[in-house]
Short mmCIF file of N, CA, C and O in Angstrom, two decimals:
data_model
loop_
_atom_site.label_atom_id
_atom_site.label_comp_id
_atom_site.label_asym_id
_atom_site.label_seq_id
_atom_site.Cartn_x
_atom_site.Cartn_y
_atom_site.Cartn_z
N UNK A 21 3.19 -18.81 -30.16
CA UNK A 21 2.90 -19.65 -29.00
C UNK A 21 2.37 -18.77 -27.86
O UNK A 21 3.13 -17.91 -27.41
N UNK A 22 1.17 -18.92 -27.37
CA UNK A 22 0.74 -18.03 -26.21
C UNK A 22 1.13 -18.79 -24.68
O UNK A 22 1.29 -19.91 -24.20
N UNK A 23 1.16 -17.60 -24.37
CA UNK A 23 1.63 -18.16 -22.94
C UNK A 23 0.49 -18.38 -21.94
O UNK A 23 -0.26 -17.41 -21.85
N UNK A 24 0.27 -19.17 -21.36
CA UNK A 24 -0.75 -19.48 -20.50
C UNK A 24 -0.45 -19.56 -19.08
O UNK A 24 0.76 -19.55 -18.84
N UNK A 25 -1.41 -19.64 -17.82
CA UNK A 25 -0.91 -19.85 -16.77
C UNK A 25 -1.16 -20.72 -16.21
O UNK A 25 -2.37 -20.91 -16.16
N UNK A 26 -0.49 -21.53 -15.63
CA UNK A 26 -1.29 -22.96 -15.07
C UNK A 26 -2.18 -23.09 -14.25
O UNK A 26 -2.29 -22.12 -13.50
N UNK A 27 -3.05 -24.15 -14.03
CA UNK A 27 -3.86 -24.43 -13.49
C UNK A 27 -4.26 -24.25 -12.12
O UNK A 27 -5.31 -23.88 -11.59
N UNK A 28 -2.91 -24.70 -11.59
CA UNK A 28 -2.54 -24.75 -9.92
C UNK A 28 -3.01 -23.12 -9.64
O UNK A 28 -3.93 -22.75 -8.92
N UNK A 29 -2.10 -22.28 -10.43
CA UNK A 29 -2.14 -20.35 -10.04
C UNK A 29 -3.63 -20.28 -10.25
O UNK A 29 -4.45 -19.90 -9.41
N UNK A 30 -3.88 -20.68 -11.45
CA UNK A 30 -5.69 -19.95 -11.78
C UNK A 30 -6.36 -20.68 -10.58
O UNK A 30 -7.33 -19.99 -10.28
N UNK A 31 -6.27 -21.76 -9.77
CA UNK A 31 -7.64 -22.38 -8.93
C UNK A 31 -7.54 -21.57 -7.77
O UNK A 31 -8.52 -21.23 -7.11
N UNK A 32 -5.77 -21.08 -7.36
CA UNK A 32 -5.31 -20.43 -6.11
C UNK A 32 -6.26 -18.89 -6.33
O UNK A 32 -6.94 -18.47 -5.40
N UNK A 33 -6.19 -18.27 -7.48
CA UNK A 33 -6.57 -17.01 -7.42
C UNK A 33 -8.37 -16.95 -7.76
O UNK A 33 -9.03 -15.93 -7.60
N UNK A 34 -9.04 -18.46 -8.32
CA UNK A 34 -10.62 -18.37 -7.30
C UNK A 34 -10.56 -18.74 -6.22
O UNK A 34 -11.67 -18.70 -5.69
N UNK A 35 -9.85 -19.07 -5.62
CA UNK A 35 -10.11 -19.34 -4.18
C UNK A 35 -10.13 -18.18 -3.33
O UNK A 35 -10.90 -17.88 -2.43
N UNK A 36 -8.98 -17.50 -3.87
CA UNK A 36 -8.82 -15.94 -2.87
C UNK A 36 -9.49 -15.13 -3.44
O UNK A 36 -9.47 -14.03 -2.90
N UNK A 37 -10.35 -15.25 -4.68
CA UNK A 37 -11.44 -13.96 -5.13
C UNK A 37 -12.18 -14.22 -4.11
O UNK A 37 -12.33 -13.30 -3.30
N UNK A 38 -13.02 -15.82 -3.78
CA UNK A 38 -14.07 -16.01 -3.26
C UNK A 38 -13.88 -15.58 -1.68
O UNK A 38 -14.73 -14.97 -1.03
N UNK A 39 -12.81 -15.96 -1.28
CA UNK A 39 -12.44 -15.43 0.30
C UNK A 39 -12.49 -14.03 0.52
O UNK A 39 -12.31 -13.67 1.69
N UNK A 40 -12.71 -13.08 -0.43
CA UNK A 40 -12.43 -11.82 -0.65
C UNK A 40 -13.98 -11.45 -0.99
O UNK A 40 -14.41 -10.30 -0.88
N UNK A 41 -14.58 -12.30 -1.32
CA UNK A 41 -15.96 -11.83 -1.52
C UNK A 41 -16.21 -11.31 -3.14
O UNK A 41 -17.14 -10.58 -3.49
N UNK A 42 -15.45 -11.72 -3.79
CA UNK A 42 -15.20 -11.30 -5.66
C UNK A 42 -15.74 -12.37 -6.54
O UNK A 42 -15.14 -13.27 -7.13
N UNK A 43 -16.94 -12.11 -6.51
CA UNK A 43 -17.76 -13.38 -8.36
C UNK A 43 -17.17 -12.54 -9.27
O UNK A 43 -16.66 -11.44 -9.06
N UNK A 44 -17.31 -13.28 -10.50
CA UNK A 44 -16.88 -12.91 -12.04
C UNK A 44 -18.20 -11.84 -12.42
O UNK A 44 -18.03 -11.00 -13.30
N UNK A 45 -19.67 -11.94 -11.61
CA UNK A 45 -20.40 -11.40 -12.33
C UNK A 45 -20.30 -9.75 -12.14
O UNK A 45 -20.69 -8.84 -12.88
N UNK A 46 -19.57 -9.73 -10.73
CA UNK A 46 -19.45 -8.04 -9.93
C UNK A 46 -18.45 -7.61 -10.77
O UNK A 46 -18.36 -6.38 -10.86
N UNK A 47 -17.56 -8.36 -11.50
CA UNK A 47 -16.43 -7.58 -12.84
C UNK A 47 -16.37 -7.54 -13.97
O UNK A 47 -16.03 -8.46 -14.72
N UNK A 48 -16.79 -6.11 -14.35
CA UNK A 48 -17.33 -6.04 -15.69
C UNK A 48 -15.53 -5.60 -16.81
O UNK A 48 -14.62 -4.78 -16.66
N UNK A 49 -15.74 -6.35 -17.52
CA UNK A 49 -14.45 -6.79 -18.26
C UNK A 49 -14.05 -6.47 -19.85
O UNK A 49 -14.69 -6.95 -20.79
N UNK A 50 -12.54 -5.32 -20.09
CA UNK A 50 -12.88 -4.88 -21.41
C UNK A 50 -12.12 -5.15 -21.68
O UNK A 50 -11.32 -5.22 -20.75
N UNK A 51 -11.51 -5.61 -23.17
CA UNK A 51 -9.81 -5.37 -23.92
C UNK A 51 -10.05 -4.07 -24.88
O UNK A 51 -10.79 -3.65 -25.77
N UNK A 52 -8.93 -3.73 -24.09
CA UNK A 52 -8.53 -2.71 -24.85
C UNK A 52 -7.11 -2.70 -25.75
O UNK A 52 -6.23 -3.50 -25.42
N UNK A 53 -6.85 -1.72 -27.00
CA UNK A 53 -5.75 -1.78 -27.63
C UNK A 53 -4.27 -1.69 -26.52
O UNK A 53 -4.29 -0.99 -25.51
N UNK A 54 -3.45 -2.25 -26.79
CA UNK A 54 -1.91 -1.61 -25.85
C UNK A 54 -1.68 -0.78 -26.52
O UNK A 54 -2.24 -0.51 -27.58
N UNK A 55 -0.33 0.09 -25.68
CA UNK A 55 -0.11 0.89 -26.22
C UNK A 55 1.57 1.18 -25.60
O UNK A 55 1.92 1.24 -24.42
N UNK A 56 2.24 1.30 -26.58
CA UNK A 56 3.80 1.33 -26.35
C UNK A 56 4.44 0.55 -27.15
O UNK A 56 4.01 0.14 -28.23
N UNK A 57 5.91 0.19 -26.46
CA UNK A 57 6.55 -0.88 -27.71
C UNK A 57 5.89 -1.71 -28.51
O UNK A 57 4.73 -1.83 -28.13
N UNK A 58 6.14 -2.34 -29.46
CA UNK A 58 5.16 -3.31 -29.98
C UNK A 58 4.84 -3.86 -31.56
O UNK A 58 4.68 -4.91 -32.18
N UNK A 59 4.86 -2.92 -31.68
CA UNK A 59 4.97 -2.25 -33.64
C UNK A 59 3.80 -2.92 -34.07
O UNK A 59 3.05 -3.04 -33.10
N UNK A 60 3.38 -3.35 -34.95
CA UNK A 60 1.99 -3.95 -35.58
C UNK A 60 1.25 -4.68 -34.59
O UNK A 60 0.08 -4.58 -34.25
N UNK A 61 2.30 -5.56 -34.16
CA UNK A 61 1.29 -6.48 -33.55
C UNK A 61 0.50 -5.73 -32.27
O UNK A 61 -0.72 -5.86 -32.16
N UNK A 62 1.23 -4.99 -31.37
CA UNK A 62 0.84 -4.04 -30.80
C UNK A 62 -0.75 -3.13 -31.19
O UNK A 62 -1.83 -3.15 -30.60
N UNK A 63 -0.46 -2.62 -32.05
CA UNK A 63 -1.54 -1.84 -32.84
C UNK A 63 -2.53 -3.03 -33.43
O UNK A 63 -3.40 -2.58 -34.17
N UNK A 64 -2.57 -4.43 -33.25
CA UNK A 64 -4.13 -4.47 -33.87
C UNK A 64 -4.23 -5.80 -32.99
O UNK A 64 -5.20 -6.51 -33.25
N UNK A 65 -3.54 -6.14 -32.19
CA UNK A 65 -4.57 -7.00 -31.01
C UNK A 65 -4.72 -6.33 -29.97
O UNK A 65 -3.97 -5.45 -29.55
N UNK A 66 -5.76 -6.74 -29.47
CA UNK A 66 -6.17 -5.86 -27.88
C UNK A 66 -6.24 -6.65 -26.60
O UNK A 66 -7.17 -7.13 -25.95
N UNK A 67 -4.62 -6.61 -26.45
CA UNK A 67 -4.46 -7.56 -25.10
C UNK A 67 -4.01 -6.42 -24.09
O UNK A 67 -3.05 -6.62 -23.33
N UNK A 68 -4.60 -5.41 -24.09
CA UNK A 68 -4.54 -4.88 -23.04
C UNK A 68 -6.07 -4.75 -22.02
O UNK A 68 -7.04 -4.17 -22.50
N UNK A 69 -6.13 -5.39 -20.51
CA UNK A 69 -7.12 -6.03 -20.01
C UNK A 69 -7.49 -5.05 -18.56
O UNK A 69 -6.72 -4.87 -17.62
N UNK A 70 -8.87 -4.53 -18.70
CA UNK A 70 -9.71 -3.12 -17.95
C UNK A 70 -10.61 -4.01 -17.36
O UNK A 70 -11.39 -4.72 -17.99
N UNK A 71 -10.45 -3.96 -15.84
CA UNK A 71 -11.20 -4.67 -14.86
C UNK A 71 -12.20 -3.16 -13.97
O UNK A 71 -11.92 -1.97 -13.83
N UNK A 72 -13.25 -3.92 -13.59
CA UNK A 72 -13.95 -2.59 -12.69
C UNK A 72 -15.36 -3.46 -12.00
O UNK A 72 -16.46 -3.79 -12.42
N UNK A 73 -14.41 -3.62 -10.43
CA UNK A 73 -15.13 -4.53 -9.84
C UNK A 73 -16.25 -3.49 -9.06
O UNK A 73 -16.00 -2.73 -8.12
N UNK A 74 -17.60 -3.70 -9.77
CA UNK A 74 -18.85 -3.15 -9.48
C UNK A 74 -19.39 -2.84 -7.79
O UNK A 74 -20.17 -1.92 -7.52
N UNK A 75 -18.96 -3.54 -7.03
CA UNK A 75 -19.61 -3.05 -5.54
C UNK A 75 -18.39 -2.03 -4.94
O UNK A 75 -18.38 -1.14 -4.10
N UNK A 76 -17.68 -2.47 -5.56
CA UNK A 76 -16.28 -1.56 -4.20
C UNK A 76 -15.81 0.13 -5.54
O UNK A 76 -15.51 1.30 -5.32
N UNK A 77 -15.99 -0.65 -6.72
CA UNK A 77 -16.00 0.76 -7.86
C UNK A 77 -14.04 0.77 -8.23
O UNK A 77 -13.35 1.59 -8.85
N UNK A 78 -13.67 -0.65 -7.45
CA UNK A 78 -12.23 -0.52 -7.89
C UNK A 78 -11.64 -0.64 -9.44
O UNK A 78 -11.98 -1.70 -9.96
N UNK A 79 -11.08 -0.03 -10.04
CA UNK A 79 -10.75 0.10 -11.27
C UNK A 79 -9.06 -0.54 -11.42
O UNK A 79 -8.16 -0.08 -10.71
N UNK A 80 -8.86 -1.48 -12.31
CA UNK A 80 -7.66 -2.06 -12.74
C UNK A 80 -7.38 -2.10 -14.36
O UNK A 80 -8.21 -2.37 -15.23
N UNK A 81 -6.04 -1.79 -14.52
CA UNK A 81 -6.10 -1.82 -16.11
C UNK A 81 -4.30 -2.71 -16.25
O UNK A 81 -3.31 -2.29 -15.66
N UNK A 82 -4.33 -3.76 -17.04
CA UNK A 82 -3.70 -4.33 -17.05
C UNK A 82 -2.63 -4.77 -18.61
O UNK A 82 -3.01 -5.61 -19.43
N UNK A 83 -1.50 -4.10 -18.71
CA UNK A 83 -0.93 -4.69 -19.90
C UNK A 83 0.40 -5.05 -20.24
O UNK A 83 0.98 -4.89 -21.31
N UNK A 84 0.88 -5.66 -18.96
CA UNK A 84 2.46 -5.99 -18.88
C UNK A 84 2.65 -6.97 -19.94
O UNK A 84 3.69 -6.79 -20.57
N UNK A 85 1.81 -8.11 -20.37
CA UNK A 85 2.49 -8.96 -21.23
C UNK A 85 1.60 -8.61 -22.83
O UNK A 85 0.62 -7.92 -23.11
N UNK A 86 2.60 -9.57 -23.70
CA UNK A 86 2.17 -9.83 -24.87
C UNK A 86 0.95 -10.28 -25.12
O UNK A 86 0.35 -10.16 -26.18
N UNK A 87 0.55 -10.84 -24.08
CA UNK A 87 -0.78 -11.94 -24.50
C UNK A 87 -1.88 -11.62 -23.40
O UNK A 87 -1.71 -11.19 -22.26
N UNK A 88 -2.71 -11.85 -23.88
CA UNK A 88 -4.34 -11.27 -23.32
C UNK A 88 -4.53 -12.52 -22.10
O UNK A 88 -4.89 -12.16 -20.98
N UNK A 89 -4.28 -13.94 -22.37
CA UNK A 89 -5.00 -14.34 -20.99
C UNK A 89 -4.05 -14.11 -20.01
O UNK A 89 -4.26 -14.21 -18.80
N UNK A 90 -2.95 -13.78 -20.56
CA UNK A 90 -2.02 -13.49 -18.87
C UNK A 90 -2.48 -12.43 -18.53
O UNK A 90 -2.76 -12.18 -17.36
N UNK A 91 -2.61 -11.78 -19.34
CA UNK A 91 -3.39 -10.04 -19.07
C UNK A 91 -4.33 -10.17 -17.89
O UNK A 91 -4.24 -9.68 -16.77
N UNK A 92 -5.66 -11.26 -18.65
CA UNK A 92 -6.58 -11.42 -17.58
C UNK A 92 -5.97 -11.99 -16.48
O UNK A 92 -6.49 -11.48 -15.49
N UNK A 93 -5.09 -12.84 -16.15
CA UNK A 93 -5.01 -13.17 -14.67
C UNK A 93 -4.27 -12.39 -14.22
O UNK A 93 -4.98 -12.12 -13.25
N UNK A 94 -3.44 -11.80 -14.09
CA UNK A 94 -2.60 -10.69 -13.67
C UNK A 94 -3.35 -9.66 -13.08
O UNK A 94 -3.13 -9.21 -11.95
N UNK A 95 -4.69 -9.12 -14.24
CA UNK A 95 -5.93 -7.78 -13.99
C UNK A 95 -6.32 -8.48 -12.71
O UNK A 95 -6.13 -7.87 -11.66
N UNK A 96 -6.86 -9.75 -12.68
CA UNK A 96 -7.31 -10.29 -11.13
C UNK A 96 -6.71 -10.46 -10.69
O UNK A 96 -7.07 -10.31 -9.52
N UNK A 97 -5.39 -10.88 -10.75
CA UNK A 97 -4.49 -10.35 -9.36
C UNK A 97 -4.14 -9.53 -8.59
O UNK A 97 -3.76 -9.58 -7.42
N UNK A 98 -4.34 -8.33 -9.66
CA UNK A 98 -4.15 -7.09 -8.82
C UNK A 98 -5.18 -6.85 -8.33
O UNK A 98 -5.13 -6.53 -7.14
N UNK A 99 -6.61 -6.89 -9.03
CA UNK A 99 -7.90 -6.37 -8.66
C UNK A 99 -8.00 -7.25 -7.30
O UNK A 99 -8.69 -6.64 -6.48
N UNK A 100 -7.54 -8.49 -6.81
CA UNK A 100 -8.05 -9.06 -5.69
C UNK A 100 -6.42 -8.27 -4.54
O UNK A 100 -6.39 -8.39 -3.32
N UNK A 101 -5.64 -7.76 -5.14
CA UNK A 101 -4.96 -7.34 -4.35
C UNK A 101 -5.62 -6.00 -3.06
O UNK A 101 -5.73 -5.83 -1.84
N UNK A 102 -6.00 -5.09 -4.79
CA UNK A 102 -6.35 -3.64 -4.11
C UNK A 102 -7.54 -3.87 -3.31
O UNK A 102 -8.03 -2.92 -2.70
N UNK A 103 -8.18 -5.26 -3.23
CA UNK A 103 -9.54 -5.19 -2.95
C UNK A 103 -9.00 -5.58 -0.97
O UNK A 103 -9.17 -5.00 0.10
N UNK A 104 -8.50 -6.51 -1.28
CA UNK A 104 -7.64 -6.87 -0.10
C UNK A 104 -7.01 -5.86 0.85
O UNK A 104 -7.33 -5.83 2.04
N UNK A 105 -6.02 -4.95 0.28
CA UNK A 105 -5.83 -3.65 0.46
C UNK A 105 -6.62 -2.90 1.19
O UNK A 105 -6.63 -2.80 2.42
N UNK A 106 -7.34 -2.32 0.36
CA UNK A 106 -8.53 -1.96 1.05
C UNK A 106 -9.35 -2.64 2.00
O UNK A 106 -9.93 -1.72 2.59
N UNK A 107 -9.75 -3.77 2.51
CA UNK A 107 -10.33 -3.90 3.34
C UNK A 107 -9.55 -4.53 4.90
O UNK A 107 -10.01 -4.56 6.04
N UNK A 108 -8.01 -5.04 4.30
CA UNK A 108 -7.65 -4.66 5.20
C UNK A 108 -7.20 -3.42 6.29
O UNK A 108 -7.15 -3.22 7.50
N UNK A 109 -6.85 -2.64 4.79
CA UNK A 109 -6.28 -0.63 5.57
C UNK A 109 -7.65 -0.03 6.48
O UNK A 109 -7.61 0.92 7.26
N UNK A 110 -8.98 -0.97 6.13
CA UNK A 110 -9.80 -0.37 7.14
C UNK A 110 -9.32 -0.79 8.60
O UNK A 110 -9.36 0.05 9.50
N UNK A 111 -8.79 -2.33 8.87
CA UNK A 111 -8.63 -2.49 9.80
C UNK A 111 -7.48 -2.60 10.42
O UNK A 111 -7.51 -3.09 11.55
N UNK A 112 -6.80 -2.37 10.13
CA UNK A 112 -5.27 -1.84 10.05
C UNK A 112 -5.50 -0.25 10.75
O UNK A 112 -4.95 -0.03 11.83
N UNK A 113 -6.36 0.87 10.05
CA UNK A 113 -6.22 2.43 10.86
C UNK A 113 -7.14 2.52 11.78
O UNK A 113 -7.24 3.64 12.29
N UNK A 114 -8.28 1.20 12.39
CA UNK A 114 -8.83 1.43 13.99
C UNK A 114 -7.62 0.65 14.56
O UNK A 114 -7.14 1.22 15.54
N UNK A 115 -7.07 -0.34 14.26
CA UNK A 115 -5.82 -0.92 15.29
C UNK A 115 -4.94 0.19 15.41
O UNK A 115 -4.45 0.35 16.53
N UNK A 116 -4.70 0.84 14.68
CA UNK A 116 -3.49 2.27 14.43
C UNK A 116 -3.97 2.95 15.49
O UNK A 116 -3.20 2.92 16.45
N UNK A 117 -5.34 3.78 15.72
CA UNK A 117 -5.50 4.10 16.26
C UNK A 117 -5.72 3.95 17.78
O UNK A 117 -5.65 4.78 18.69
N UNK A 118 -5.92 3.06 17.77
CA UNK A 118 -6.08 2.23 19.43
C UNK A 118 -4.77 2.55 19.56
O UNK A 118 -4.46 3.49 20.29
N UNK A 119 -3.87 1.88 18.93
CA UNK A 119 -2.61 1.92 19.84
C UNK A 119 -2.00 3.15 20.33
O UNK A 119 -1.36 3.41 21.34
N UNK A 120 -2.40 3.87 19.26
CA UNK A 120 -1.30 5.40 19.30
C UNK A 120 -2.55 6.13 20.85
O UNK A 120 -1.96 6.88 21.62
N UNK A 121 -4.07 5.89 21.18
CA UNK A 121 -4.20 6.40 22.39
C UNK A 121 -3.53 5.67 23.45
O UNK A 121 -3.38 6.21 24.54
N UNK A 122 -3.08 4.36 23.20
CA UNK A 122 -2.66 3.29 24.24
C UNK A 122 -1.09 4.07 24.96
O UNK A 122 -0.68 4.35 26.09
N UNK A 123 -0.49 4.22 23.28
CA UNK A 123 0.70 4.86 23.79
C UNK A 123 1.04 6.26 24.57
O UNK A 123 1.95 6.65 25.30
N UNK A 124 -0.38 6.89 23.95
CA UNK A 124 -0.44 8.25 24.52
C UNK A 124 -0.63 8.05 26.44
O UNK A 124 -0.12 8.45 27.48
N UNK A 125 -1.42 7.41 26.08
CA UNK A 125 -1.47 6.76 27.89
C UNK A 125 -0.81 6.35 28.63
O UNK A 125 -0.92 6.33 29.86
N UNK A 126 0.19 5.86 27.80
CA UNK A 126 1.18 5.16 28.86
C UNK A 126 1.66 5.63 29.47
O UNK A 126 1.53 6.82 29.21
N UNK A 127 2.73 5.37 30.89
CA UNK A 127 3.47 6.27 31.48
C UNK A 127 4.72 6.02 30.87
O UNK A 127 5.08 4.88 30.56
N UNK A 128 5.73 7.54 30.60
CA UNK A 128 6.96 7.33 30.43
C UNK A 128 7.92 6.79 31.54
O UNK A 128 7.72 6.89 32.75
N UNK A 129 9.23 6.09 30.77
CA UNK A 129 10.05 5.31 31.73
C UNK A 129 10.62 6.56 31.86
O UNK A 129 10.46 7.58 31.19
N UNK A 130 11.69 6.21 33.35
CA UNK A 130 12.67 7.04 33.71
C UNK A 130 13.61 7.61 32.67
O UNK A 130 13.83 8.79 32.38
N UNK A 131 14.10 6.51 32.19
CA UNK A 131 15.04 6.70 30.76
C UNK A 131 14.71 7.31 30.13
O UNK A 131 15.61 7.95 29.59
N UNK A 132 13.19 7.67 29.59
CA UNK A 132 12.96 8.42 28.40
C UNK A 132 12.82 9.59 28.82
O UNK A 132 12.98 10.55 28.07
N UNK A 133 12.53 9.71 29.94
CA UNK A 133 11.62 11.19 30.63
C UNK A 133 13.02 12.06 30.82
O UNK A 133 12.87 13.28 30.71
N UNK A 134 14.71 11.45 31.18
CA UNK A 134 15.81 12.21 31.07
C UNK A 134 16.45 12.24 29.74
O UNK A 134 17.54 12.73 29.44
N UNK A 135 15.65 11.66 29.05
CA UNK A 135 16.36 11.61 27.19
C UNK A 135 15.29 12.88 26.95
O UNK A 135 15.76 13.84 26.33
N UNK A 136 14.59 12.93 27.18
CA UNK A 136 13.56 14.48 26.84
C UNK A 136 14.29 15.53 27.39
O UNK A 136 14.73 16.53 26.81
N UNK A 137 14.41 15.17 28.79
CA UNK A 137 15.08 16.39 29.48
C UNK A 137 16.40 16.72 29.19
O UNK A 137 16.42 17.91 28.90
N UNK A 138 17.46 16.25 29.14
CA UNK A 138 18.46 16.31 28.85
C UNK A 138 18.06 16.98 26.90
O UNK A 138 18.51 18.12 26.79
N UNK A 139 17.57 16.62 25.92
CA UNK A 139 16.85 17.27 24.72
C UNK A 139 16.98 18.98 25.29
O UNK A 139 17.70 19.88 24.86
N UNK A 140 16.08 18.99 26.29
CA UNK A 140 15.50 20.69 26.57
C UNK A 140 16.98 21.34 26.91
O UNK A 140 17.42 22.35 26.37
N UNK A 141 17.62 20.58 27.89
CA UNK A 141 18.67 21.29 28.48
C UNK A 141 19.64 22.10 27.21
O UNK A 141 19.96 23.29 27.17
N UNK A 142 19.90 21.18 26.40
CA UNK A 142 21.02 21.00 25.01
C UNK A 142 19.90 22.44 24.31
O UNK A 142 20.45 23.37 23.72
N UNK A 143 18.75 22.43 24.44
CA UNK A 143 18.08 23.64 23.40
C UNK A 143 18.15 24.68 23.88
O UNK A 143 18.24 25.71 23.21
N UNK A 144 18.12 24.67 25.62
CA UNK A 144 18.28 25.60 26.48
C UNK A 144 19.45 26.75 26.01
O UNK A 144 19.35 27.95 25.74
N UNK A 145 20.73 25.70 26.04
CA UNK A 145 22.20 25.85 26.18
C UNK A 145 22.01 27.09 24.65
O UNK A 145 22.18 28.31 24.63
N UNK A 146 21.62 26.15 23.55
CA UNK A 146 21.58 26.37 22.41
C UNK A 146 20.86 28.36 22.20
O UNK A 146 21.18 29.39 21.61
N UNK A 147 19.77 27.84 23.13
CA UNK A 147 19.26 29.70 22.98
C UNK A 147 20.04 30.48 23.63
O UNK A 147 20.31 31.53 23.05
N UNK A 148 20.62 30.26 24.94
CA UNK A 148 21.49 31.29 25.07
C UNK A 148 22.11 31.36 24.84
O UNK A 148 22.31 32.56 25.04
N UNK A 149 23.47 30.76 24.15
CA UNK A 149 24.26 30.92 23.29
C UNK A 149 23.79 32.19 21.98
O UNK A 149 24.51 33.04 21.44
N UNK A 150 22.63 31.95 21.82
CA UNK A 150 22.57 32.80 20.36
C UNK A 150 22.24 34.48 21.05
O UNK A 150 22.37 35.50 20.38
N UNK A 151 21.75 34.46 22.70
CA UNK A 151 21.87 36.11 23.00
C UNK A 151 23.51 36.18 23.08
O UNK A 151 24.26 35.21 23.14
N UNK A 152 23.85 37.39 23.07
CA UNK A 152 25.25 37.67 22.76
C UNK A 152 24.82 38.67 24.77
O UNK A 152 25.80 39.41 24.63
N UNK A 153 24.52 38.90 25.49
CA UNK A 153 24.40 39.00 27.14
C UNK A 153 25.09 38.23 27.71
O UNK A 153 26.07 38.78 28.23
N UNK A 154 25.01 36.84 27.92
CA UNK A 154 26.25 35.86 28.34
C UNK A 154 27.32 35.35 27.84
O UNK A 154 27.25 34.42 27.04
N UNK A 155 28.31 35.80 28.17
CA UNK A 155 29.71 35.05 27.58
C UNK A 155 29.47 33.37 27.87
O UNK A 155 29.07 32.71 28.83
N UNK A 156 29.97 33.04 26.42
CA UNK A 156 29.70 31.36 26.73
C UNK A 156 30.57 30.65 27.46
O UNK A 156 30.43 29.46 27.74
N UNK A 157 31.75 31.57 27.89
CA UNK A 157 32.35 30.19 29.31
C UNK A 157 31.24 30.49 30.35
O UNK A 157 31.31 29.71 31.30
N UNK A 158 30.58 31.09 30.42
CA UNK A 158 29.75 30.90 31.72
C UNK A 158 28.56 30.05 31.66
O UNK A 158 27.87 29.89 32.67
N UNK A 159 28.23 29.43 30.37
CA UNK A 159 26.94 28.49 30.50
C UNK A 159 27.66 27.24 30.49
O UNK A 159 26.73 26.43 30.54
N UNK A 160 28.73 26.58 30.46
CA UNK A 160 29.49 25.53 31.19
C UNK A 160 29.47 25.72 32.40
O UNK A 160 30.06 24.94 33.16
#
């Protein structure tokens, strides 16, 4: 009995290829043998499923289940994942970056500017302690 995926999942995942900018013709599509547990059946069907979506050069290889068409929707799930991925992490590290000059800019609060200082004092304490010149009741 093969397992299939329903209808509802397969229409959801053309919808988000196409929102993603992914035709069937930009993914060129292989089965390959699995390889691992499996014993015969393993060794002579080839439901293991090699995606390589042609404009972006993303490569997916897919073989969690027994059966080849879950294979294929799964390979496009991930392949519309990493594709996603990727074009969001472009815009994800100029927002990164904006912020981290935003923060660099900012002015520090009072609070933080004596949580630093009070930091130096404690490192202060800490180095002279390690010359053996001052007896340490005297840096209290």
């Amino acid at each position: 009995m093969a397992e299939t995926v329903s209808s509802e999942k397969q229409k959801a995942l053309r919808e988000r290829m196409e929102r993603l900018g992914i035709s069937e013709k930009d993914i060129v599509e292989k089965f390959v043998r699995s390889s691992g547990k499996g014993g015969q059946k393993v060794n002579k069907a080839s439901t293991c499923v090699y995606l390589k979506h042609l404009p972006t050069g993303i490569e997916v290889k897919c073989q969690r289940e027994r059966y080849q068409a879950l294979n294929r929707f799964l390979a496009r799930r991930l392949l519309a994942d990493k594709i996603e991925r990727s074009i969001l992490g472009k815009l994800k590290e100029e927002e990164q970056r904006i912020e981290k000059i935003r923060r660099q800019k900012r002015k520090r609060s009072k609070r933080a500017k004596a949580k630093i200082l009070e930091g130096k004092r404690i490192q202060s304490r800490k180095k002279k302690l390690r010359s053996a010149k001052i007896p340490p009741d005297e840096l209290l």
